[in-house]
Short mmCIF file of C-alpha atoms in Angstrom, two decimals:
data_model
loop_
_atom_site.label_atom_id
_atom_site.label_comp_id
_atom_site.label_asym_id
_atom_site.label_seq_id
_atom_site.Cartn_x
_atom_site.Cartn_y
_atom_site.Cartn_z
CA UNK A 1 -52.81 -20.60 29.97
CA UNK A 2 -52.74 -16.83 30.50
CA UNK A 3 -49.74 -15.22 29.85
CA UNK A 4 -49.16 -12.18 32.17
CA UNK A 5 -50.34 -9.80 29.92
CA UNK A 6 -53.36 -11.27 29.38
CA UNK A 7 -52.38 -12.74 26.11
CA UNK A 8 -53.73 -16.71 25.87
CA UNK A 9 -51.55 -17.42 22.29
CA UNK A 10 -49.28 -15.05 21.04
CA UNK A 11 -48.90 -14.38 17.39
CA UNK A 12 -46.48 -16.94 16.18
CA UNK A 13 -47.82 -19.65 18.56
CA UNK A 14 -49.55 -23.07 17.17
CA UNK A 15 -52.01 -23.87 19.22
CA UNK A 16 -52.81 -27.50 20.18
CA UNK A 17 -55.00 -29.33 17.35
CA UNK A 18 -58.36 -29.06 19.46
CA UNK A 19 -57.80 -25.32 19.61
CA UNK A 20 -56.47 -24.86 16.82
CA UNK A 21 -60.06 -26.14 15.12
CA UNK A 22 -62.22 -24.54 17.29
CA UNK A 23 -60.73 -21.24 17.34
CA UNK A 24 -60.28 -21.17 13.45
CA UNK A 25 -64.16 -22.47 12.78
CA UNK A 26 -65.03 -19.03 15.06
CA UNK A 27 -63.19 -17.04 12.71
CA UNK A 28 -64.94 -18.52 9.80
CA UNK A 29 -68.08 -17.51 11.20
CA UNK A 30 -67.41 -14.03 11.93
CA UNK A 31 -66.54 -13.49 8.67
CA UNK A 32 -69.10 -15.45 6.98
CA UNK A 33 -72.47 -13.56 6.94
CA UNK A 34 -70.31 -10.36 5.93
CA UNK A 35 -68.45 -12.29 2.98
CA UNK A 36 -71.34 -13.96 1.67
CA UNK A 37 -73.72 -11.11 1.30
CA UNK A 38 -71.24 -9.08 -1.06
CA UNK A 39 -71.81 -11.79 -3.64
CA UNK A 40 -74.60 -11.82 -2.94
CA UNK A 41 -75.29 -8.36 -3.86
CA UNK A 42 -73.13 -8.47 -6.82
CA UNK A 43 -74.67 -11.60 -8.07
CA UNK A 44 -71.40 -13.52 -8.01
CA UNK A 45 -70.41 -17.39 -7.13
CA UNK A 46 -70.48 -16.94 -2.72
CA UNK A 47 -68.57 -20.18 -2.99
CA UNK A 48 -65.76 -18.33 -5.49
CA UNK A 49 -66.14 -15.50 -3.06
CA UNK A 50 -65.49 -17.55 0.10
CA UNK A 51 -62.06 -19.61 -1.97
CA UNK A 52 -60.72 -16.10 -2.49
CA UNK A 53 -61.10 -15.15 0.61
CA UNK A 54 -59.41 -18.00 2.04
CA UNK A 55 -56.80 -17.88 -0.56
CA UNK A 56 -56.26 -13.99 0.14
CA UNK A 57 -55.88 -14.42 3.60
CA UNK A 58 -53.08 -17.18 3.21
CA UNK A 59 -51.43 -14.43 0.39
CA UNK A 60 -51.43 -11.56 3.43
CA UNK A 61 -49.99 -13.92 5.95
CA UNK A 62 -47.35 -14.81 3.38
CA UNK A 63 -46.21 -11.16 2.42
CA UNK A 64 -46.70 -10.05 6.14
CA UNK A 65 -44.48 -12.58 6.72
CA UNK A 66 -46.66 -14.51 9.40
CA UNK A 67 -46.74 -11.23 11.70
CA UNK A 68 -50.26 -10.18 11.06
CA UNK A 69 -53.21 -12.09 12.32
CA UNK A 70 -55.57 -10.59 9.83
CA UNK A 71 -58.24 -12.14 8.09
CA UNK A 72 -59.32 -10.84 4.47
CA UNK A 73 -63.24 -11.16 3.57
CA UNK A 74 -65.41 -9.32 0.88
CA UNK A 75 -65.22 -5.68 0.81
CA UNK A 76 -68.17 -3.77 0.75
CA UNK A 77 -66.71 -0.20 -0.78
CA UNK A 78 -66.49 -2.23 -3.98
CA UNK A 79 -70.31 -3.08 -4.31
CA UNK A 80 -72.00 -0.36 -5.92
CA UNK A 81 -68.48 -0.38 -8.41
CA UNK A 82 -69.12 -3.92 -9.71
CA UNK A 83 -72.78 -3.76 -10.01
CA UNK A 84 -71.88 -0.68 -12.22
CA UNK A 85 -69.05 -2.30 -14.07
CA UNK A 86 -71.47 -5.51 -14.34
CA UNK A 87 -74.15 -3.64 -16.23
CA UNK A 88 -71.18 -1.58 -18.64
CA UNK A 89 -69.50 -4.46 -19.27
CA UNK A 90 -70.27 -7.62 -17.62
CA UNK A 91 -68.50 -9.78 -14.91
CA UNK A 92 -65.25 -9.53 -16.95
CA UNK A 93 -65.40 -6.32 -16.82
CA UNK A 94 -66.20 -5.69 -12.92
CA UNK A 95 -62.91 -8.66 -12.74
CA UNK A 96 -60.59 -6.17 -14.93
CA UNK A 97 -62.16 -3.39 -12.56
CA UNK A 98 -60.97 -5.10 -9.15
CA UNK A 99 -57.60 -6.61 -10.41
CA UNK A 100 -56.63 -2.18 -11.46
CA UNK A 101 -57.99 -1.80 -8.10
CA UNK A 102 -55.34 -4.17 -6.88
CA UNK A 103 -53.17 -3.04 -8.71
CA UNK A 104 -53.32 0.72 -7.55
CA UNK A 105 -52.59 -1.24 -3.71
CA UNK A 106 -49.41 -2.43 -5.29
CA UNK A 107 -47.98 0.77 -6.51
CA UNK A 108 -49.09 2.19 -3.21
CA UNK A 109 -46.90 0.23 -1.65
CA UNK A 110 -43.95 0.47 -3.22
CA UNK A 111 -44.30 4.07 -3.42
CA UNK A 112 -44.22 3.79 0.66
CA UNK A 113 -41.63 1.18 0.97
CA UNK A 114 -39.80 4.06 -1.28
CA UNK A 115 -40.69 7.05 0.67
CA UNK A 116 -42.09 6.52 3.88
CA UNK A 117 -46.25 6.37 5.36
CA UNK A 118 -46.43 10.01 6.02
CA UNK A 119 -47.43 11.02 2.96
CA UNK A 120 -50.67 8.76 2.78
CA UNK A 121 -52.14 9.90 6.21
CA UNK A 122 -51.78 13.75 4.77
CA UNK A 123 -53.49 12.60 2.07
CA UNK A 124 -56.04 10.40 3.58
CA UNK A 125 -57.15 12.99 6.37
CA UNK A 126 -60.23 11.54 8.91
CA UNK A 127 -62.12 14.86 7.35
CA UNK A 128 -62.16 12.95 3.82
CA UNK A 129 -62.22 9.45 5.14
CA UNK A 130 -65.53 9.87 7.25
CA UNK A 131 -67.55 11.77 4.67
CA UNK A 132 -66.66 9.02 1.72
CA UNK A 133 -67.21 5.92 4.25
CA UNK A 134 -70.71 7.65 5.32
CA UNK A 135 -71.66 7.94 1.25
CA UNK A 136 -70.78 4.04 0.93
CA UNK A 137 -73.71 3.38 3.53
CA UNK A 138 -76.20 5.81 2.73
CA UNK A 139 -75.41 4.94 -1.22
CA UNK A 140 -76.33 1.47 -0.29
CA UNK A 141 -79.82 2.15 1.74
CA UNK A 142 -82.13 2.19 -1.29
CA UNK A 143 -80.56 -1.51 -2.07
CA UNK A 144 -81.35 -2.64 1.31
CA UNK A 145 -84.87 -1.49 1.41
CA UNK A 146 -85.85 -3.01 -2.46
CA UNK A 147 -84.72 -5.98 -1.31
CA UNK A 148 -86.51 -5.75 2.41
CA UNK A 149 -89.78 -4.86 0.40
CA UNK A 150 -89.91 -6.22 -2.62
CA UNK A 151 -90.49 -9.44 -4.22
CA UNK A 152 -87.83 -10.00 -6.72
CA UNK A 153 -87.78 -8.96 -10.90
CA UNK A 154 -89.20 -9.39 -13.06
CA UNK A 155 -92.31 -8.69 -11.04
CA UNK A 156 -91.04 -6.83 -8.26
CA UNK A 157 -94.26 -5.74 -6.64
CA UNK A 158 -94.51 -4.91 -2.71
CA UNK A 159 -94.73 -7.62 -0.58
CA UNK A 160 -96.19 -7.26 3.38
CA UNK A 161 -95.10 -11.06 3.85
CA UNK A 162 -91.54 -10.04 2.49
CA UNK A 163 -91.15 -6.97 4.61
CA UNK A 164 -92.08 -8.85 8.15
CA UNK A 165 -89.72 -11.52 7.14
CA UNK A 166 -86.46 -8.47 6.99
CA UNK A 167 -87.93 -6.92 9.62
CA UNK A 168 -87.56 -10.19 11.83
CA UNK A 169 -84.20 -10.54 10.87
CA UNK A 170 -83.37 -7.08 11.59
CA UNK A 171 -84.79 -7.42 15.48
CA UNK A 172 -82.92 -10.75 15.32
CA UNK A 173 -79.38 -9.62 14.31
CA UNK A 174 -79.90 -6.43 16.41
CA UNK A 175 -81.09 -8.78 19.65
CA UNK A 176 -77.67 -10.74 18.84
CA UNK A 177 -75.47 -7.99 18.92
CA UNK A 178 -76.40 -6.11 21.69
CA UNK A 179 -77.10 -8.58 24.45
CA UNK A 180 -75.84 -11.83 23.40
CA UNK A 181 -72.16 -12.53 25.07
CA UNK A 182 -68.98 -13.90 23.97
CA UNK A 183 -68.96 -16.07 21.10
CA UNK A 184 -72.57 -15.50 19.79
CA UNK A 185 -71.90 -11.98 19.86
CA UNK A 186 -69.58 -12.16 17.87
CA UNK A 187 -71.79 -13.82 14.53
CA UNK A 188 -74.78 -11.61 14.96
CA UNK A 189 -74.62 -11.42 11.31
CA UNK A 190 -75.04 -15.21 10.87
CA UNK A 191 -77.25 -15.51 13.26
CA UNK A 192 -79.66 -13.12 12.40
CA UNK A 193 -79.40 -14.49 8.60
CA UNK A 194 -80.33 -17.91 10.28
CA UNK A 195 -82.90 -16.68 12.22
CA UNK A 196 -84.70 -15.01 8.82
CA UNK A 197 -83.95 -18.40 7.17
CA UNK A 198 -86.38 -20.17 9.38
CA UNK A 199 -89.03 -17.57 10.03
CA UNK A 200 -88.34 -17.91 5.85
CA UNK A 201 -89.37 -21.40 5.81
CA UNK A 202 -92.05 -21.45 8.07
CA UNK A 203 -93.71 -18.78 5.66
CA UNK A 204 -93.07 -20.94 2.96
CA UNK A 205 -90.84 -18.47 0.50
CA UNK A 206 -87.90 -20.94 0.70
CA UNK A 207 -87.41 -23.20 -2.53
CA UNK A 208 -85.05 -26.44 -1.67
CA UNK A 209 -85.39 -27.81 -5.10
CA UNK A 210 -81.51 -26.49 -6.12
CA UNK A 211 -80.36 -27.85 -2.42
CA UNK A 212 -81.69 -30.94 -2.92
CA UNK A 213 -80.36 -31.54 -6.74
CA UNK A 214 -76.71 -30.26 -6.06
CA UNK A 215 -73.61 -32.37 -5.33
CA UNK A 216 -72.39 -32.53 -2.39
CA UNK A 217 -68.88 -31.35 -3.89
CA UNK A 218 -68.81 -28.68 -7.05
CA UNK A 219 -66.74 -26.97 -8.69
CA UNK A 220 -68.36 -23.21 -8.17
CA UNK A 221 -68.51 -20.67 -11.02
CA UNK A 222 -65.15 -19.50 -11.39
CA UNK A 223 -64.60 -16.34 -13.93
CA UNK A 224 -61.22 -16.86 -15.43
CA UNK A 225 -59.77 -14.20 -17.87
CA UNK A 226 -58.99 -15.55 -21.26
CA UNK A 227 -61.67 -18.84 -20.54
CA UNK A 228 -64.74 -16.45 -19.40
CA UNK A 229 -63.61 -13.91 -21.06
CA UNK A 230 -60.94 -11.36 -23.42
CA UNK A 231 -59.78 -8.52 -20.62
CA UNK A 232 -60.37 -5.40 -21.94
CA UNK A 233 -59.29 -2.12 -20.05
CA UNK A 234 -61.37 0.89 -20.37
CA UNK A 235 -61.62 4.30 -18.96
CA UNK A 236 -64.97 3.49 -17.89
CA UNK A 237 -64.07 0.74 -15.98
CA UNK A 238 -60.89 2.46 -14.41
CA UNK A 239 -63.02 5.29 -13.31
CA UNK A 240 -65.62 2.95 -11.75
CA UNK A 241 -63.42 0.86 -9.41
CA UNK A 242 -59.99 2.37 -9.42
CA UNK A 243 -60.86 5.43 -7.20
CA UNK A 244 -63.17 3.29 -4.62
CA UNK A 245 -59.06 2.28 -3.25
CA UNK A 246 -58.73 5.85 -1.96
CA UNK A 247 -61.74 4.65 0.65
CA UNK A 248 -60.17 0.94 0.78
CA UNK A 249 -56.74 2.17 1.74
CA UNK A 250 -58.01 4.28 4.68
CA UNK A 251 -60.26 1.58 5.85
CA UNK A 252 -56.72 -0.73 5.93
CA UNK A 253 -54.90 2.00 7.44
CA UNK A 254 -57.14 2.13 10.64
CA UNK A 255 -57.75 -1.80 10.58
CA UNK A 256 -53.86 -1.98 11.07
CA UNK A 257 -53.49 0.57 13.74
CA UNK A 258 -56.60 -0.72 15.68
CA UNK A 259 -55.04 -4.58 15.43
CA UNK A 260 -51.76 -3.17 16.22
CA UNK A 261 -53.16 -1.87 19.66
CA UNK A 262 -54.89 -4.96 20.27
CA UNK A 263 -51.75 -7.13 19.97
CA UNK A 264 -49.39 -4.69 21.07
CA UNK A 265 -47.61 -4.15 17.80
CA UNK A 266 -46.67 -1.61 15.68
CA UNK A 267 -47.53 -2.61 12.15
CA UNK A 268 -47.40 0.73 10.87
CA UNK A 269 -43.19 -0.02 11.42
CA UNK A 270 -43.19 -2.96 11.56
CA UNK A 271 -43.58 -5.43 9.04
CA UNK A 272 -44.27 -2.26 7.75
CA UNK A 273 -47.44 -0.32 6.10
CA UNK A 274 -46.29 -1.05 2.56
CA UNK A 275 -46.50 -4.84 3.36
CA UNK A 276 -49.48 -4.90 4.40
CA UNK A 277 -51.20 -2.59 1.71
CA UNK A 278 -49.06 -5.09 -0.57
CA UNK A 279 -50.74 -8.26 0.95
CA UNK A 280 -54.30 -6.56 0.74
CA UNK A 281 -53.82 -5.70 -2.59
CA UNK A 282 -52.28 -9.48 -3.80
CA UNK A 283 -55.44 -10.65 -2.48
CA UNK A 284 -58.09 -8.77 -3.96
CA UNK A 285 -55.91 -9.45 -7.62
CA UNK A 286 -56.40 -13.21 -6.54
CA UNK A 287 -60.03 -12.39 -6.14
CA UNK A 288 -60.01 -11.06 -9.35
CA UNK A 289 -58.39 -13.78 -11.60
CA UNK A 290 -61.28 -16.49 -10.21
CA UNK A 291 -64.05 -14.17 -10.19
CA UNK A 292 -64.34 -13.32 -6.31
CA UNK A 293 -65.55 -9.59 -5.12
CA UNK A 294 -62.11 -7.63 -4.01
CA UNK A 295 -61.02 -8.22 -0.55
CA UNK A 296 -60.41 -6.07 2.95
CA UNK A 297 -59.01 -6.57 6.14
CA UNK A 298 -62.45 -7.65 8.28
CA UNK A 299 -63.37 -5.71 11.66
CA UNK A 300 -64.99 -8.74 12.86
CA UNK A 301 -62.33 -10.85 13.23
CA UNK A 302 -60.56 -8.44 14.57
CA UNK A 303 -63.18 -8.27 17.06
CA UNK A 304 -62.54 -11.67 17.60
CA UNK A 305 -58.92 -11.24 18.46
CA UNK A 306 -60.05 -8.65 21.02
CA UNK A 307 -62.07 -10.84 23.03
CA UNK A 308 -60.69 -14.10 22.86
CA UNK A 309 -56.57 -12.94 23.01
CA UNK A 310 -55.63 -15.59 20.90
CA UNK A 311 -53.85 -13.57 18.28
CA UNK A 312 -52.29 -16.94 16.98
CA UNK A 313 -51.54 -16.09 12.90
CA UNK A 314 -51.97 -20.20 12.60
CA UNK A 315 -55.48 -20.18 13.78
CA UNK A 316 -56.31 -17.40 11.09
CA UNK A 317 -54.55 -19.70 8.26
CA UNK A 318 -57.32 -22.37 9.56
CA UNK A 319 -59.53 -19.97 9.03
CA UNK A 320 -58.61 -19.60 5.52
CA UNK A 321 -58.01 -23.08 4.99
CA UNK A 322 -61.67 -23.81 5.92
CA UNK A 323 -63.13 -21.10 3.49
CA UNK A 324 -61.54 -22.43 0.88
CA UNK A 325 -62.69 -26.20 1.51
CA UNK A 326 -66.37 -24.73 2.10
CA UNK A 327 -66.34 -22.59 -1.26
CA UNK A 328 -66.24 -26.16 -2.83
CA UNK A 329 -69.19 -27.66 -1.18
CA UNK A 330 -72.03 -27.22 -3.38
CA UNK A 331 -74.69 -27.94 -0.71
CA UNK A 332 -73.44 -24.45 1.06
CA UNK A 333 -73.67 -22.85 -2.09
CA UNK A 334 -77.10 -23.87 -2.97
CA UNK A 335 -78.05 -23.50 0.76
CA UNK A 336 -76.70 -19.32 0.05
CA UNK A 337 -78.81 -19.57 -3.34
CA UNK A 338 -81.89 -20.40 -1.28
CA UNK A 339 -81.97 -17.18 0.97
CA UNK A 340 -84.96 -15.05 0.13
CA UNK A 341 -84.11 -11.65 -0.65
CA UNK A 342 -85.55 -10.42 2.69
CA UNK A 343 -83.33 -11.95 4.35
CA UNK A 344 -80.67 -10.70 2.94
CA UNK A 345 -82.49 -7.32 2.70
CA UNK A 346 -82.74 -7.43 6.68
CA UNK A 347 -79.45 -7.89 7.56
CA UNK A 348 -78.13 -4.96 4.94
CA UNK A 349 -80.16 -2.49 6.72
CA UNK A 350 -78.33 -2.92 9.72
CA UNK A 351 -74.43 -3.57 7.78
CA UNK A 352 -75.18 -0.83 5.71
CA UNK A 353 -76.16 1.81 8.58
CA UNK A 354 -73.28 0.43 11.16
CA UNK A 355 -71.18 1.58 7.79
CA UNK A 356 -72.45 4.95 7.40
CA UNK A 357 -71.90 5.09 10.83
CA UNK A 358 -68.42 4.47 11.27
CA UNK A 359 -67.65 6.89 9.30
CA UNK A 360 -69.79 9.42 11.49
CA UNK A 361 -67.03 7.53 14.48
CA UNK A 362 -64.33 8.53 12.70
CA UNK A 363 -65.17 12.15 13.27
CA UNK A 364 -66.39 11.77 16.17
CA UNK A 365 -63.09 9.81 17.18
CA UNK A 366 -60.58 12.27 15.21
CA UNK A 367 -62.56 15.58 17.29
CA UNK A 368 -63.30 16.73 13.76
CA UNK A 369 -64.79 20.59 14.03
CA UNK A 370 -67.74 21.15 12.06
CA UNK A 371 -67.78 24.98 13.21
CA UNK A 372 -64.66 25.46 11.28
CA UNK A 373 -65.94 26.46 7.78
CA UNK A 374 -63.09 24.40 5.75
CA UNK A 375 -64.10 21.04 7.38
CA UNK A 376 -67.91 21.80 6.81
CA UNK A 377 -67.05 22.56 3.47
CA UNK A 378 -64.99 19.40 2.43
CA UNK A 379 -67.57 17.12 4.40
CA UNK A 380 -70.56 18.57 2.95
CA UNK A 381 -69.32 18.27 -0.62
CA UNK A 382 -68.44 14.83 -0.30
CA UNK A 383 -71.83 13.74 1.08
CA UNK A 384 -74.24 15.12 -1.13
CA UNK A 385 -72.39 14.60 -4.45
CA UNK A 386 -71.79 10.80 -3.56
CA UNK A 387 -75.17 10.16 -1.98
CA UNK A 388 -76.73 12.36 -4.82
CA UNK A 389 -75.08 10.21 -7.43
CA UNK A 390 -73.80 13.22 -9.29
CA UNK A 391 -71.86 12.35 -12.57
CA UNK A 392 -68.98 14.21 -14.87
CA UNK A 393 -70.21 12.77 -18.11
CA UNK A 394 -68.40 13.93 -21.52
CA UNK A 395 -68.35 11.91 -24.19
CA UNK A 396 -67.40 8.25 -22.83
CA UNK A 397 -65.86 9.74 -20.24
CA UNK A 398 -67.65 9.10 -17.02
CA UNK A 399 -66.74 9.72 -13.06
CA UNK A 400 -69.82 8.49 -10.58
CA UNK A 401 -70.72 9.23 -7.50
CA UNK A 402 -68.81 7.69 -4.48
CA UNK A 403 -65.55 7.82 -6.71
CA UNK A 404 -65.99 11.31 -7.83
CA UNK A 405 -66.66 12.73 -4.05
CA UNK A 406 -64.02 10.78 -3.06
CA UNK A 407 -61.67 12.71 -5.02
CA UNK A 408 -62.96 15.94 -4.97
CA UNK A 409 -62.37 15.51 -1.44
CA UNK A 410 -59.11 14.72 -1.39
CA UNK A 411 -58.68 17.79 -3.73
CA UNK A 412 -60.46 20.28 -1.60
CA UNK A 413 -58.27 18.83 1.41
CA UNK A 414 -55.16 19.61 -0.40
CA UNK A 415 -56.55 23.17 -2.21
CA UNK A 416 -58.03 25.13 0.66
CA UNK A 417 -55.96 26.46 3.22
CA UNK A 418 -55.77 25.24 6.33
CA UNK A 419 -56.44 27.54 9.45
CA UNK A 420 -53.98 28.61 11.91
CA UNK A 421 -54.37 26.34 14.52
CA UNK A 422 -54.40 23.60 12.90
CA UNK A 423 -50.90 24.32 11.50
CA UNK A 424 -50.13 25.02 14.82
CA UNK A 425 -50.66 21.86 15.90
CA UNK A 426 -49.26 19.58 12.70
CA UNK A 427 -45.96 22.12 13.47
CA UNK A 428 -46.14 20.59 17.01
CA UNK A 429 -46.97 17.04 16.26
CA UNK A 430 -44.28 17.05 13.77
CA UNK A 431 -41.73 18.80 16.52
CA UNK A 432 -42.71 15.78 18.77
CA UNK A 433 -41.82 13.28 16.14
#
């Protein structure tokens, strides 16, 4: 029953137990094509990813003490990071990477519970944000297209019959999310991977033999420090994943403001920035001690949310719940194994653009002035030293791409001065306040 501002189940709500499994199985699919792929990527356990996610979620819900209905899935900042911190050192190493990560969310918080928000959005201007999110797509592209083309190593040779099968499940996921409505428009994602599945099969590229030989049940491939592996903590490693948080952090920042207008919260105040940076960052450490990618607040549930109105912070623990019991069935698992890399490829051209993209939005959105020189300056470094890969190499020391533009560009933000109108109107904004 609508309530009369619109709302169908407010945030502390329990919905009836009909709803309540309905509503939460939509969530899981939202999420699913999204958190999936990262392992994907990463060549990680999807059911280990999919267990911390649920775990993660129920973590955040915890810390945000039930007031935020947000659901936590696989980042995507993290995935050039782990593939690097893979090849240096190893999934151990890409674990240690991600739990720092974390950790760097934990001190963040505090730091604001100590002192207040405003210093992070100074830091974290839209004129660094959007530059660094549009090098995470781009950076990505050539990964999409070997896998849309290519048939996998050793051979990797280009494949026609590989190519038509991405490009199908491009047109699909693309059909899905612009003119499909209400709930299938919200899984275009899922349903494009589906879609590429079949066209998969019916080209005969699919192999069912590990689907067909796995247990129903299975315990998936956890990576547990001190079993797996000795943690080891090395610059490299810090300098691979630790910095990709400056991009994370942002990407939370305007996840919590955009839910917060959905709902009609603020959650900037209220339970407060630093416990929700705190409940993003528990849950990407969780990732990290069973071997899961690091976790994010996800857009598409709170696209979800939008449309349905059902902001009930139960139905996201179902959610969660139902991740975590689907992590352990090793028929899903094998089913995710059996994806041809087209598929996969398909569907990455289209995440990976939307997320070059949205950083182009948040520009766009924040009325960012290329004319003025500074702005041109800061975003112009940023792009073409992340997408360019550049390195500061000496020694052992290394800073790569994405990380290194992403702080150059917060130093260039903070070093060059800012022109007089724009102190004009941060004097005003902060007269206002």
């Amino acid at each position: 029953m609508l309530k009369k501002d619109g709302i169908v189940l407010d945030v502390h709500e329990k919905p009836n137990i009909i709803t309540w499994l309905t509503l939460s199985f939509q969530h899981l699919f939202a999420m699913f094509g999204s958190t999936i792929l990262v392992p994907y990527l990463v060549k990680l356990d999807p059911g280990v990813a999919l267990i911390s996610s649920g775990l993660g979620t129920l973590a955040f819900i915890l810390i945000t003490k039930g007031q935020v209905p947000a659901y936590l899935g696989s980042s995507f900042a993290f995935i050039a990071p782990i593939i690097a911190a893979k090849m240096a050192g190893g999934p151990g190493a890409a674990m240690v990477g991600s739990f720092l990560a974390g950790l760097v969310y934990g001190i963040v918080a505090l730091i604001i519970k100590a002192t207040g928000h405003k210093w992070i959005m100074n830091l974290l201007p839209p004129i660094v944000v959007g530059p660094v999110i549009i090098v995470i797509g781009l950076g990505l592209a050539t990964t999409a297209i070997d896998m849309a083309m290519y048939t996998p190593d050793p051979h990797k040779e280009y494949s026609i019959l590989y190519f038509s099968v991405a490009l199908v499940t491009l047109f699909i996921t693309i059909i899905s999310s612009v003119f499909f409505k209400g709930f299938l428009n919200l899984i275009p994602v899922l349903l494009g991977i589906i879609g590429g599945y079949l066209y998969s099969i019916a080209a005969g590229i699919v192999n069912f033999a590990e689907v067909i030989e796995t247990e129903f049940f299975r315990i998936p491939d956890f990576i547990i420090p001190f079993v797996d592996y000795s943690p080891q903590i090395s610059l490299d490693i810090i300098l691979l994943m630790v910095p990709v948080a400056v991009v994370t952090l942002s990407e939370h920042i305007g996840h919590q403001i955009v839910l917060g207008d959905i709902v009609k919260r603020d959650y900037i105040e209220k339970p407060g920035l630093h416990r929700s940076i705190m409940g993003d960052g528990v849950a990407t450490i969780i990732a990290s001690f069973i071997g899961g990618p690091p976790n994010t607040t996800y857009g598409e549930n709170i696209g979800v949310l939008a449309i349905t109105r059902v902001y009930s912070v139960f139905i996201i623990g179902g959610a969660a719940v139902f991740a975590i019991i689907f992590g352990f069935i090793g028929k899903i698992s094998a089913l995710i194994h059996s994806i041809p890399t087209p598929v996969m490829g398909g569907v990455s051209i289209l995440l990976f653009g939307i997320i070059a993209s949205s950083g182009l939005r948040i520009l766009i959105d924040n009325k960012i002035d290329l004319g003025d020189k500074r702005n041109l300056v800061i975003a112009s470094v940023i792009l073409i030293i992340g997408v360019g890969g550049a390195i500061i190499k000496v020694e052992r020391f290394e800073l790569h791409g994405m990380a290194l533009a992403a702080i150059i560009g917060v130093v260039l933000n903070i070093v060059l001065p800012k022109g007089k109108d724009e102190k004009s109107d941060k004097r005003q904004k902060d007269t206002v306040a």
